[in-house]
Amino acid sequence: MASSTDHEVAAFVAQVEISSEHQPEFLQAVHEVVESVMPVVLDNKTYQDANILERLVEPDRLLRFRVTWEDDQGRVHVNRAYRVEFSNVLGPYKGGMRFHPTVNESVLKFLGFEQVFKNSLTGLLMGGGKGGSDFDPKGKSDAEVRRFCEALMLELGRHIGPDTDVPAGDIGVGAREVGYMFGAYRRLHNKHVGVLTGKGIGWGGSLIRTEATGYGCVEFCRHMLEHTGDGFAGKKCVVSGSGNVAQHAAEKLIKLDAKVLSLSDSKGCIYVEDGLTTEHLEWIKDLKNNRRGRIHEAADAFDGIEYREGGEPWDIACDVALPCATQNEVSEDEARRLVKGGVRAVAEGANMPVEAGGVAVFQQAGVLFGPGKAANAGGVAVSGLEMAQNAGRLMWSADKVETQLEDIMRDIHAKCIEHGSGAHSTAKGVPDYVRGANVGGFIRVADAMLDQGLW
Ligand code: NDP
């Protein structure tokens, strides 16, 4: 029988459905957070009187603008770009820019909403935002990408700033794109300031920022395993994606003596029975980051790497799965196949890669499940450290940044345990990391909103 909390959740989500019609990804993210935090809200009259939840699901503002740019043949193109400034109650809006044909308002509102709680969990002073464009950098020349980034910054530059809104990278936006956007901002505004993170090391970037999301995800997963008295050594791990997050998750797994059995891209996956070596990984990094090739080329280059056209890693028997590509890449059925294959821990390197039904399958099976807003918070955490270095016109050593990253991931894990274990554990007695992350992130934001009045 449905409880009164279930009714409150259903009624609240139904209201959001009306105001955010045709935004399935955003509604999925809202549903997951509200399910966790509703009991806390129902228990706290001050939150209810201040209408905290209603205020949280509405972004502070949503910018949408046209980007007009010219290709190498002089043809004129138009793309749509956005910046969703969700909440700056904890600090300047902070969150990446995504360039991918699937970018729309729903996807960016989901990412911006998640970012509010993720940034709160880091304990740093960062609000939440997200942006991007339906521009596809694949198949474009460097000059075309540069012209697009410059045209985008012509408009975006009016709305951002080191104390206002600080974008970074995401899918389709790496070092090259951040460099072009920063260069355009610097010239247009005549300011060399920390207006973007993920910058080049020689001109304001932080050491370990490139590695931070993947390393942090593995670190979070290590804490989940260690909490049950286990560790990574010898574990069979599957990783999806082959971009920034996947590459550095794989790198850290290899360092911890785990066996990385797979990587993928949007066309298929590679299976490496004996585990990826550092040599394989360095070759794949060069392929993806410099030569901008496809993952199947790794199977042509090395014996022992098999390519599965159109395949995903979820059929491979493993102990640990790290989905690091994109949202909704693990369905309920694929989650069942992972459970059948013996998976014991899943940590989301990507944002919301596991569908809601898949999360339920893992939790019912007693699998340790680390949601993205906790497990992939290492990237934005080091972005926060980059902002601190820029503000002080300093550069910290790699060791100093990595130590702080590890401390932050340890603290996020502890916060998840604080709000997700004991009476809140899942049916099999495993900590409910989804509840832990949502409630831990929510309370800090909600209390700051109360302190700051009705804004
Ligand atoms: P990249 O662009 O570097 O890599 C993305 C990878 O995912 C590529 O291998 C890409 O394959 C694959 N991919 C993208 N879309 C799809 C799709 N629809 N189906 C299958 N595969 C797909 O992005 P990042 O590594 O930076 O980001 C990956 C995920 O991590 C995203 O969810 C992002 O939001 C999240 N994240 C990233 C952070 C960061 O610091 N970069 C921080 C926190 C979260 P292909 O090359 O074929 O497109």
Coordinates of C-alpha atoms and ligand atoms in Angstrom, one line a residue:
M1 CA 0.0 0.0 0.0
A2 CA 1.3 3.5 -0.9
S3 CA 2.4 5.6 2.1
S4 CA 1.4 9.2 2.6
T5 CA 5.0 10.1 1.6
D6 CA 4.5 8.3 -1.7
H7 CA 1.3 10.4 -2.2
E8 CA 3.2 13.6 -1.5
V9 CA 6.0 12.6 -3.9
A10 CA 3.5 11.7 -6.7
A11 CA 1.5 15.0 -6.1
F12 CA 4.7 17.1 -6.2
V13 CA 6.1 15.4 -9.3
A14 CA 2.7 15.8 -11.0
Q15 CA 2.9 19.5 -10.5
V16 CA 6.4 19.7 -11.9
E17 CA 5.1 17.7 -14.9
I18 CA 2.7 20.5 -15.7
S19 CA 5.3 23.2 -15.5
S20 CA 8.1 21.2 -17.2
E21 CA 6.0 19.4 -19.9
H22 CA 8.0 17.2 -22.4
Q23 CA 11.2 17.3 -20.2
P24 CA 11.6 13.6 -19.4
E25 CA 15.2 13.7 -18.2
F26 CA 14.5 16.7 -15.9
L27 CA 11.4 14.9 -14.5
Q28 CA 13.4 11.7 -13.9
A29 CA 16.1 13.7 -11.9
V30 CA 13.4 15.6 -9.9
H31 CA 11.6 12.4 -9.1
E32 CA 14.7 10.7 -7.8
V33 CA 15.7 13.6 -5.5
V34 CA 12.2 14.3 -4.3
E35 CA 11.7 10.6 -3.4
S36 CA 14.7 10.8 -1.1
V37 CA 14.1 14.2 0.5
M38 CA 10.3 14.3 0.9
P39 CA 10.5 12.5 4.3
V40 CA 13.0 15.2 5.5
V41 CA 10.7 18.0 4.2
L42 CA 7.6 16.4 5.8
D43 CA 9.5 16.3 9.1
N44 CA 10.5 20.0 9.0
K45 CA 7.8 22.6 9.1
T46 CA 10.3 25.4 8.3
Y47 CA 11.2 23.8 5.0
Q48 CA 7.5 23.4 4.2
D49 CA 6.6 27.0 5.1
A50 CA 9.4 28.3 3.0
N51 CA 8.2 26.1 0.0
I52 CA 11.8 24.9 -0.4
L53 CA 11.1 22.1 -2.8
E54 CA 9.0 24.2 -5.2
R55 CA 11.7 26.9 -5.2
L56 CA 14.4 24.3 -5.8
V57 CA 12.9 22.8 -9.0
E58 CA 12.7 26.1 -10.8
P59 CA 16.0 27.5 -12.1
D60 CA 17.0 31.0 -11.2
R61 CA 17.1 31.7 -14.9
L62 CA 17.5 29.9 -18.2
L63 CA 19.3 31.6 -21.1
R64 CA 18.7 30.5 -24.7
F65 CA 20.4 32.0 -27.6
R66 CA 21.3 31.6 -31.3
V67 CA 24.9 30.9 -32.3
T68 CA 25.7 31.8 -35.9
W69 CA 29.0 30.6 -37.3
E70 CA 30.7 29.9 -40.6
D71 CA 32.2 26.6 -41.8
D72 CA 35.4 26.2 -43.8
Q73 CA 33.5 26.6 -47.1
G74 CA 32.0 29.9 -45.9
R75 CA 28.6 28.4 -45.4
V76 CA 26.6 29.9 -42.5
H77 CA 25.2 27.7 -39.8
V78 CA 22.9 28.3 -36.9
N79 CA 22.9 26.3 -33.6
R80 CA 21.0 26.8 -30.4
A81 CA 22.8 27.3 -27.1
Y82 CA 21.8 27.5 -23.5
R83 CA 23.0 28.3 -20.0
V84 CA 20.8 27.1 -17.1
E85 CA 21.6 29.0 -14.0
F86 CA 19.9 26.9 -11.4
S87 CA 21.0 28.1 -8.0
N88 CA 23.7 30.4 -6.6
V89 CA 22.8 30.1 -3.0
L90 CA 26.1 28.3 -2.2
G91 CA 28.3 30.2 -4.6
P92 CA 28.7 31.2 -8.2
Y93 CA 26.7 29.0 -10.7
K94 CA 29.1 26.2 -11.6
G95 CA 28.7 23.3 -14.1
G96 CA 30.0 22.2 -17.5
M97 CA 29.1 23.0 -21.1
R98 CA 28.0 20.1 -23.3
F99 CA 28.2 20.1 -27.1
H100 CA 26.2 17.2 -28.5
P101 CA 23.2 16.9 -30.9
T102 CA 21.0 15.6 -28.1
V103 CA 21.4 18.8 -26.0
N104 CA 18.0 20.4 -25.2
E105 CA 16.3 22.2 -22.3
S106 CA 15.3 19.0 -20.6
V107 CA 18.8 17.5 -20.6
L108 CA 20.4 20.7 -19.4
K109 CA 17.8 21.3 -16.7
F110 CA 18.4 17.7 -15.4
L111 CA 22.1 18.3 -15.4
G112 CA 21.8 21.7 -13.7
F113 CA 19.4 20.4 -11.1
E114 CA 21.8 17.5 -10.2
Q115 CA 24.7 19.9 -10.1
V116 CA 23.1 21.9 -7.3
F117 CA 23.2 18.9 -4.9
K118 CA 26.5 17.6 -6.2
N119 CA 28.3 20.9 -5.7
S120 CA 26.7 21.1 -2.2
L121 CA 28.2 17.7 -1.4
T122 CA 31.7 18.8 -2.1
G123 CA 31.5 21.2 0.8
L124 CA 32.9 24.0 -1.4
L125 CA 31.3 27.4 -2.2
M126 CA 29.7 26.6 -5.6
G127 CA 26.1 26.9 -6.8
G128 CA 24.7 24.8 -9.7
G129 CA 24.4 25.4 -13.4
K130 CA 24.8 23.8 -16.7
G131 CA 24.9 24.8 -20.4
G132 CA 25.6 23.6 -23.9
S133 CA 24.6 23.5 -27.5
D134 CA 23.2 21.1 -30.0
F135 CA 26.4 21.7 -32.0
D136 CA 28.3 18.5 -32.9
P137 CA 32.1 18.9 -32.8
K138 CA 32.5 15.5 -34.4
G139 CA 33.7 15.7 -38.0
K140 CA 34.4 19.5 -37.7
S141 CA 37.8 21.0 -38.4
D142 CA 39.7 22.8 -35.6
A143 CA 39.0 26.1 -37.3
E144 CA 35.2 25.3 -37.4
V145 CA 35.2 24.4 -33.7
R146 CA 37.1 27.6 -32.9
R147 CA 34.7 29.8 -34.9
F148 CA 31.8 28.1 -33.1
C149 CA 33.3 28.6 -29.7
E150 CA 34.0 32.3 -30.4
A151 CA 30.5 32.9 -31.7
L152 CA 29.0 31.2 -28.6
M153 CA 31.2 33.3 -26.3
L154 CA 30.0 36.5 -27.9
E155 CA 26.7 36.0 -26.1
L156 CA 27.6 33.7 -23.2
G157 CA 30.4 36.1 -22.1
R158 CA 27.8 38.7 -21.1
H159 CA 26.3 36.4 -18.5
I160 CA 29.3 34.7 -16.8
G161 CA 32.2 35.8 -14.6
P162 CA 34.5 34.4 -11.9
D163 CA 32.0 35.5 -9.2
T164 CA 28.8 35.0 -11.2
D165 CA 28.9 31.8 -13.3
V166 CA 31.9 29.6 -14.1
P167 CA 31.4 27.0 -16.9
A168 CA 33.7 24.0 -17.6
G169 CA 33.8 21.0 -19.9
D170 CA 31.4 18.1 -20.4
I171 CA 30.6 15.8 -23.3
G172 CA 32.1 17.3 -26.5
V173 CA 33.8 20.1 -24.5
G174 CA 37.4 19.3 -23.6
A175 CA 40.7 21.2 -23.4
R176 CA 40.5 22.4 -27.0
E177 CA 37.0 23.9 -26.6
V178 CA 37.7 25.4 -23.2
G179 CA 40.8 27.1 -24.7
Y180 CA 38.9 28.6 -27.6
M181 CA 36.1 29.8 -25.3
F182 CA 38.5 31.3 -22.8
G183 CA 40.5 33.0 -25.5
A184 CA 37.3 34.6 -26.9
Y185 CA 36.2 35.8 -23.4
R186 CA 39.7 37.3 -22.7
R187 CA 39.7 39.3 -25.9
L188 CA 36.1 40.4 -25.8
H189 CA 36.2 41.5 -22.1
N190 CA 39.9 42.3 -21.8
K191 CA 40.1 40.2 -18.6
H192 CA 42.3 37.3 -17.8
V193 CA 40.2 35.8 -14.9
G194 CA 39.0 32.4 -13.8
V195 CA 35.8 32.5 -15.8
L196 CA 36.1 28.9 -16.9
T197 CA 37.6 25.8 -15.3
G198 CA 39.4 23.0 -17.1
K199 CA 41.9 25.6 -18.5
G200 CA 45.4 24.7 -19.8
I201 CA 48.0 24.2 -17.1
G202 CA 50.1 27.1 -18.4
W203 CA 47.4 29.7 -18.2
G204 CA 45.3 29.2 -15.1
G205 CA 44.3 25.5 -15.1
S206 CA 44.7 23.2 -12.1
L207 CA 46.9 20.1 -12.1
I208 CA 44.7 16.9 -11.7
R209 CA 41.5 18.7 -13.1
T210 CA 41.7 16.5 -16.2
E211 CA 42.0 13.3 -14.1
A212 CA 39.6 14.4 -11.3
T213 CA 36.3 13.0 -12.3
G214 CA 37.6 9.5 -13.3
Y215 CA 40.0 9.3 -10.3
G216 CA 37.3 10.6 -7.9
C217 CA 34.8 8.0 -9.1
V218 CA 37.2 5.2 -8.5
E219 CA 38.0 6.7 -5.1
F220 CA 34.3 6.8 -4.2
C221 CA 33.9 3.2 -5.3
R222 CA 37.0 2.2 -3.3
H223 CA 35.3 3.7 -0.1
M224 CA 32.1 1.8 -0.9
L225 CA 34.0 -1.5 -1.2
E226 CA 36.2 -0.8 1.9
H227 CA 33.1 0.0 3.9
T228 CA 32.2 -3.7 3.4
G229 CA 35.8 -4.9 4.1
D230 CA 36.7 -5.3 0.4
G231 CA 39.1 -3.6 -2.0
F232 CA 39.9 -3.2 -5.7
A233 CA 42.9 -5.5 -6.1
G234 CA 42.2 -8.2 -8.7
K235 CA 38.6 -7.0 -9.3
K236 CA 37.2 -7.4 -12.8
C237 CA 35.8 -4.0 -13.8
V238 CA 33.8 -2.9 -16.8
V239 CA 33.9 0.8 -17.9
S240 CA 31.8 2.4 -20.6
G241 CA 32.8 5.5 -22.6
S242 CA 36.3 6.4 -23.7
G243 CA 36.3 10.1 -23.1
N244 CA 37.7 12.1 -20.2
V245 CA 35.9 10.3 -17.4
A246 CA 36.3 6.8 -18.7
Q247 CA 40.0 7.2 -19.6
H248 CA 41.0 8.4 -16.1
A249 CA 38.7 5.9 -14.3
A250 CA 40.5 3.2 -16.2
E251 CA 43.9 4.7 -15.4
K252 CA 43.2 4.8 -11.7
L253 CA 41.7 1.2 -11.7
I254 CA 44.9 0.0 -13.3
K255 CA 47.0 1.8 -10.6
L256 CA 44.9 -0.1 -8.0
D257 CA 45.6 -3.4 -9.6
A258 CA 42.1 -3.9 -10.8
K259 CA 41.5 -5.5 -14.3
V260 CA 39.7 -3.2 -16.8
L261 CA 37.8 -5.4 -19.2
S262 CA 36.1 -2.8 -21.4
L263 CA 35.8 0.7 -22.8
S264 CA 33.3 1.9 -25.4
D265 CA 32.1 4.8 -27.6
S266 CA 28.7 5.5 -29.2
K267 CA 29.4 2.9 -31.9
G268 CA 30.5 -0.1 -29.9
C269 CA 32.7 -1.5 -27.2
I270 CA 36.1 -3.2 -26.8
Y271 CA 36.5 -6.3 -24.6
V272 CA 40.0 -7.0 -23.2
E273 CA 40.0 -10.5 -21.6
D274 CA 43.3 -10.0 -19.8
G275 CA 42.7 -6.4 -18.8
L276 CA 43.8 -3.1 -20.4
T277 CA 47.5 -2.3 -20.0
T278 CA 48.9 1.1 -19.5
E279 CA 50.3 0.9 -23.1
H280 CA 46.7 0.2 -24.4
L281 CA 45.3 3.1 -22.5
E282 CA 47.9 5.6 -23.5
W283 CA 47.3 4.6 -27.2
I284 CA 43.5 5.0 -26.7
K285 CA 44.0 8.4 -25.0
D286 CA 46.0 9.6 -28.0
L287 CA 43.4 8.1 -30.4
K288 CA 40.5 9.9 -28.7
N289 CA 42.1 13.2 -27.6
N290 CA 44.4 14.0 -30.5
R291 CA 43.5 11.8 -33.5
R292 CA 39.8 11.9 -32.7
G293 CA 39.3 8.3 -33.9
R294 CA 36.9 5.5 -33.0
I295 CA 37.3 2.9 -30.3
H296 CA 37.3 0.0 -32.9
E297 CA 40.7 1.1 -34.1
A298 CA 42.2 -0.2 -30.8
A299 CA 41.2 -3.7 -31.8
D300 CA 43.0 -3.3 -35.1
A301 CA 46.1 -2.0 -33.3
F302 CA 46.5 -4.7 -30.6
D303 CA 46.1 -8.5 -30.3
G304 CA 44.0 -9.4 -27.3
I305 CA 41.5 -6.5 -27.8
E306 CA 38.2 -7.6 -29.3
Y307 CA 35.7 -5.1 -30.8
R308 CA 31.9 -5.6 -30.4
E309 CA 30.1 -3.5 -33.0
G310 CA 27.0 -1.8 -31.4
G311 CA 27.8 -3.6 -28.1
E312 CA 27.9 -2.2 -24.6
P313 CA 29.9 -3.6 -21.7
W314 CA 26.9 -4.7 -19.6
D315 CA 27.0 -8.4 -20.8
I316 CA 30.5 -8.9 -19.5
A317 CA 30.7 -10.8 -16.2
C318 CA 32.4 -8.4 -13.7
D319 CA 32.7 -7.4 -10.0
V320 CA 32.5 -3.6 -10.6
A321 CA 30.8 -1.6 -13.3
L322 CA 31.5 2.1 -13.9
P323 CA 29.2 3.7 -16.5
C324 CA 31.2 6.7 -17.7
A325 CA 29.6 7.7 -21.1
T326 CA 26.1 9.3 -20.9
Q327 CA 22.7 9.4 -19.3
N328 CA 20.3 6.4 -19.4
E329 CA 23.0 4.0 -20.8
V330 CA 22.1 1.2 -18.4
S331 CA 18.5 0.0 -18.7
E332 CA 16.6 -2.1 -16.1
D333 CA 17.3 -5.2 -18.3
E334 CA 21.0 -4.4 -18.6
A335 CA 21.2 -3.9 -14.8
R336 CA 19.7 -7.4 -14.4
R337 CA 22.3 -8.9 -16.7
L338 CA 25.1 -7.2 -14.7
V339 CA 23.6 -8.7 -11.5
K340 CA 23.5 -12.1 -13.1
G341 CA 27.1 -11.6 -14.1
G342 CA 28.1 -11.1 -10.5
V343 CA 28.5 -7.3 -10.2
R344 CA 29.0 -6.2 -6.6
A345 CA 29.5 -2.4 -7.0
V346 CA 28.3 0.2 -9.5
A347 CA 29.5 3.8 -9.4
E348 CA 28.2 6.4 -11.9
G349 CA 31.1 8.2 -13.5
A350 CA 28.5 9.8 -16.0
N351 CA 25.5 11.7 -14.9
M352 CA 22.4 9.5 -14.4
P353 CA 23.7 6.7 -16.7
V354 CA 21.5 4.1 -14.9
E355 CA 17.7 4.3 -15.5
A356 CA 15.5 4.5 -12.4
G357 CA 14.5 0.8 -13.0
G358 CA 18.1 -0.2 -13.1
V359 CA 18.9 1.5 -9.8
A360 CA 16.0 -0.4 -8.2
V361 CA 17.4 -3.7 -9.6
F362 CA 20.9 -3.0 -8.1
Q363 CA 19.5 -1.9 -4.7
Q364 CA 17.1 -4.9 -4.4
A365 CA 20.0 -7.2 -5.3
G366 CA 22.2 -5.7 -2.5
V367 CA 24.7 -4.3 -5.0
L368 CA 26.6 -1.2 -3.7
F369 CA 25.3 1.7 -5.9
G370 CA 27.0 5.1 -5.9
P371 CA 24.9 7.7 -7.8
G372 CA 26.6 10.3 -10.0
K373 CA 26.0 13.3 -7.8
A374 CA 28.3 11.7 -5.2
A375 CA 30.5 9.4 -7.3
N376 CA 31.5 11.9 -10.1
A377 CA 31.7 15.0 -7.9
G378 CA 35.5 14.9 -8.0
G379 CA 35.5 16.8 -11.3
V380 CA 33.6 19.8 -10.0
A381 CA 35.5 19.6 -6.7
V382 CA 38.8 20.2 -8.5
S383 CA 37.1 22.9 -10.6
G384 CA 36.3 24.5 -7.2
L385 CA 40.0 24.2 -6.3
E386 CA 41.0 25.7 -9.7
M387 CA 38.7 28.7 -8.8
A388 CA 40.5 29.1 -5.4
Q389 CA 43.9 28.9 -7.1
N390 CA 42.8 31.5 -9.7
A391 CA 41.4 33.9 -7.0
G392 CA 44.7 33.7 -5.1
R393 CA 46.8 33.9 -8.4
L394 CA 48.6 30.7 -7.3
M395 CA 49.2 27.2 -8.5
W396 CA 49.2 24.2 -6.2
S397 CA 51.2 21.0 -6.7
A398 CA 49.6 17.9 -8.1
D399 CA 50.1 16.1 -4.8
K400 CA 48.3 18.9 -2.9
V401 CA 45.3 18.9 -5.3
E402 CA 45.1 15.1 -5.4
T403 CA 45.2 14.9 -1.6
Q404 CA 42.4 17.4 -1.4
L405 CA 40.4 15.5 -4.0
E406 CA 40.8 12.3 -2.0
D407 CA 39.7 14.1 1.2
I408 CA 36.6 15.5 -0.5
M409 CA 35.6 12.1 -1.9
R410 CA 36.1 10.5 1.5
D411 CA 33.9 13.2 3.1
I412 CA 31.2 12.7 0.4
H413 CA 31.2 9.0 1.1
A414 CA 30.9 9.7 4.9
K415 CA 28.0 12.1 4.2
C416 CA 26.2 9.4 2.2
I417 CA 26.7 6.9 5.0
E418 CA 25.4 9.5 7.6
H419 CA 22.2 9.9 5.7
G420 CA 21.8 6.6 4.0
S421 CA 22.7 3.8 6.4
G422 CA 21.2 2.2 9.5
A423 CA 17.4 2.6 9.3
H424 CA 17.8 4.1 5.8
S425 CA 19.7 1.1 4.3
T426 CA 18.3 -0.8 1.4
A427 CA 16.3 -4.0 1.7
K428 CA 19.5 -6.1 1.8
G429 CA 21.1 -4.0 4.6
V430 CA 23.4 -2.1 2.1
P431 CA 23.8 1.7 2.6
D432 CA 21.3 3.6 0.4
Y433 CA 23.8 5.9 -1.3
V434 CA 21.0 7.5 -3.4
R435 CA 19.2 8.7 -0.3
G436 CA 22.5 9.6 1.4
A437 CA 23.7 11.8 -1.5
N438 CA 20.3 13.5 -2.1
V439 CA 19.6 14.2 1.6
G440 CA 23.2 15.2 2.4
G441 CA 23.3 17.6 -0.6
F442 CA 19.8 18.9 0.0
I443 CA 20.1 19.9 3.7
R444 CA 23.0 22.3 3.1
V445 CA 21.2 24.0 0.2
A446 CA 17.9 24.2 2.0
D447 CA 19.4 25.7 5.1
A448 CA 21.3 28.3 3.1
M449 CA 18.1 29.2 1.4
L450 CA 16.4 29.7 4.7
D451 CA 19.2 31.9 6.0
Q452 CA 19.2 34.1 2.9
G453 CA 15.5 35.0 2.8
L454 CA 13.0 34.7 -0.1
W455 CA 15.2 34.8 -3.1
Ligands
NDP1 P1 33.6 13.0 -23.4 O1 33.0 13.8 -24.5 O2 35.1 13.2 -23.1 O3 33.3 11.4 -23.6 C1 32.0 11.0 -23.7 C2 32.1 9.5 -24.0 O4 30.8 8.9 -24.0 C3 32.6 9.2 -25.4 O5 33.3 7.9 -25.4 C4 31.3 9.1 -26.2 O6 31.4 8.3 -27.4 C5 30.4 8.4 -25.3 N1 29.0 8.8 -25.6 C6 28.5 10.1 -25.6 N2 27.2 10.1 -25.9 C7 26.9 8.8 -26.1 C8 25.7 8.1 -26.4 N3 24.5 8.7 -26.6 N4 25.7 6.7 -26.4 C9 26.9 6.0 -26.2 N5 28.0 6.6 -25.9 C10 28.0 8.0 -25.8 O7 32.7 13.3 -22.1 P2 33.1 13.1 -20.5 O8 34.0 11.9 -20.4 O9 33.6 14.4 -20.0 O10 31.7 12.9 -19.9 C11 31.1 11.6 -19.7 C12 30.0 11.7 -18.7 O11 30.5 12.1 -17.5 C13 28.8 12.7 -19.0 O12 27.6 12.1 -18.5 C14 29.2 13.9 -18.2 O13 28.1 14.7 -17.9 C15 29.8 13.2 -17.0 N6 30.7 14.1 -16.2 C16 31.8 14.6 -16.7 C17 32.6 15.4 -15.9 C18 33.9 15.9 -16.4 O14 34.7 16.4 -15.6 N7 34.3 15.8 -17.7 C19 32.3 15.7 -14.5 C20 31.1 15.0 -14.0 C21 30.4 14.2 -14.8 P3 31.6 9.1 -28.9 O15 33.0 9.6 -28.9 O16 31.3 8.0 -29.9 O17 30.6 10.2 -28.8

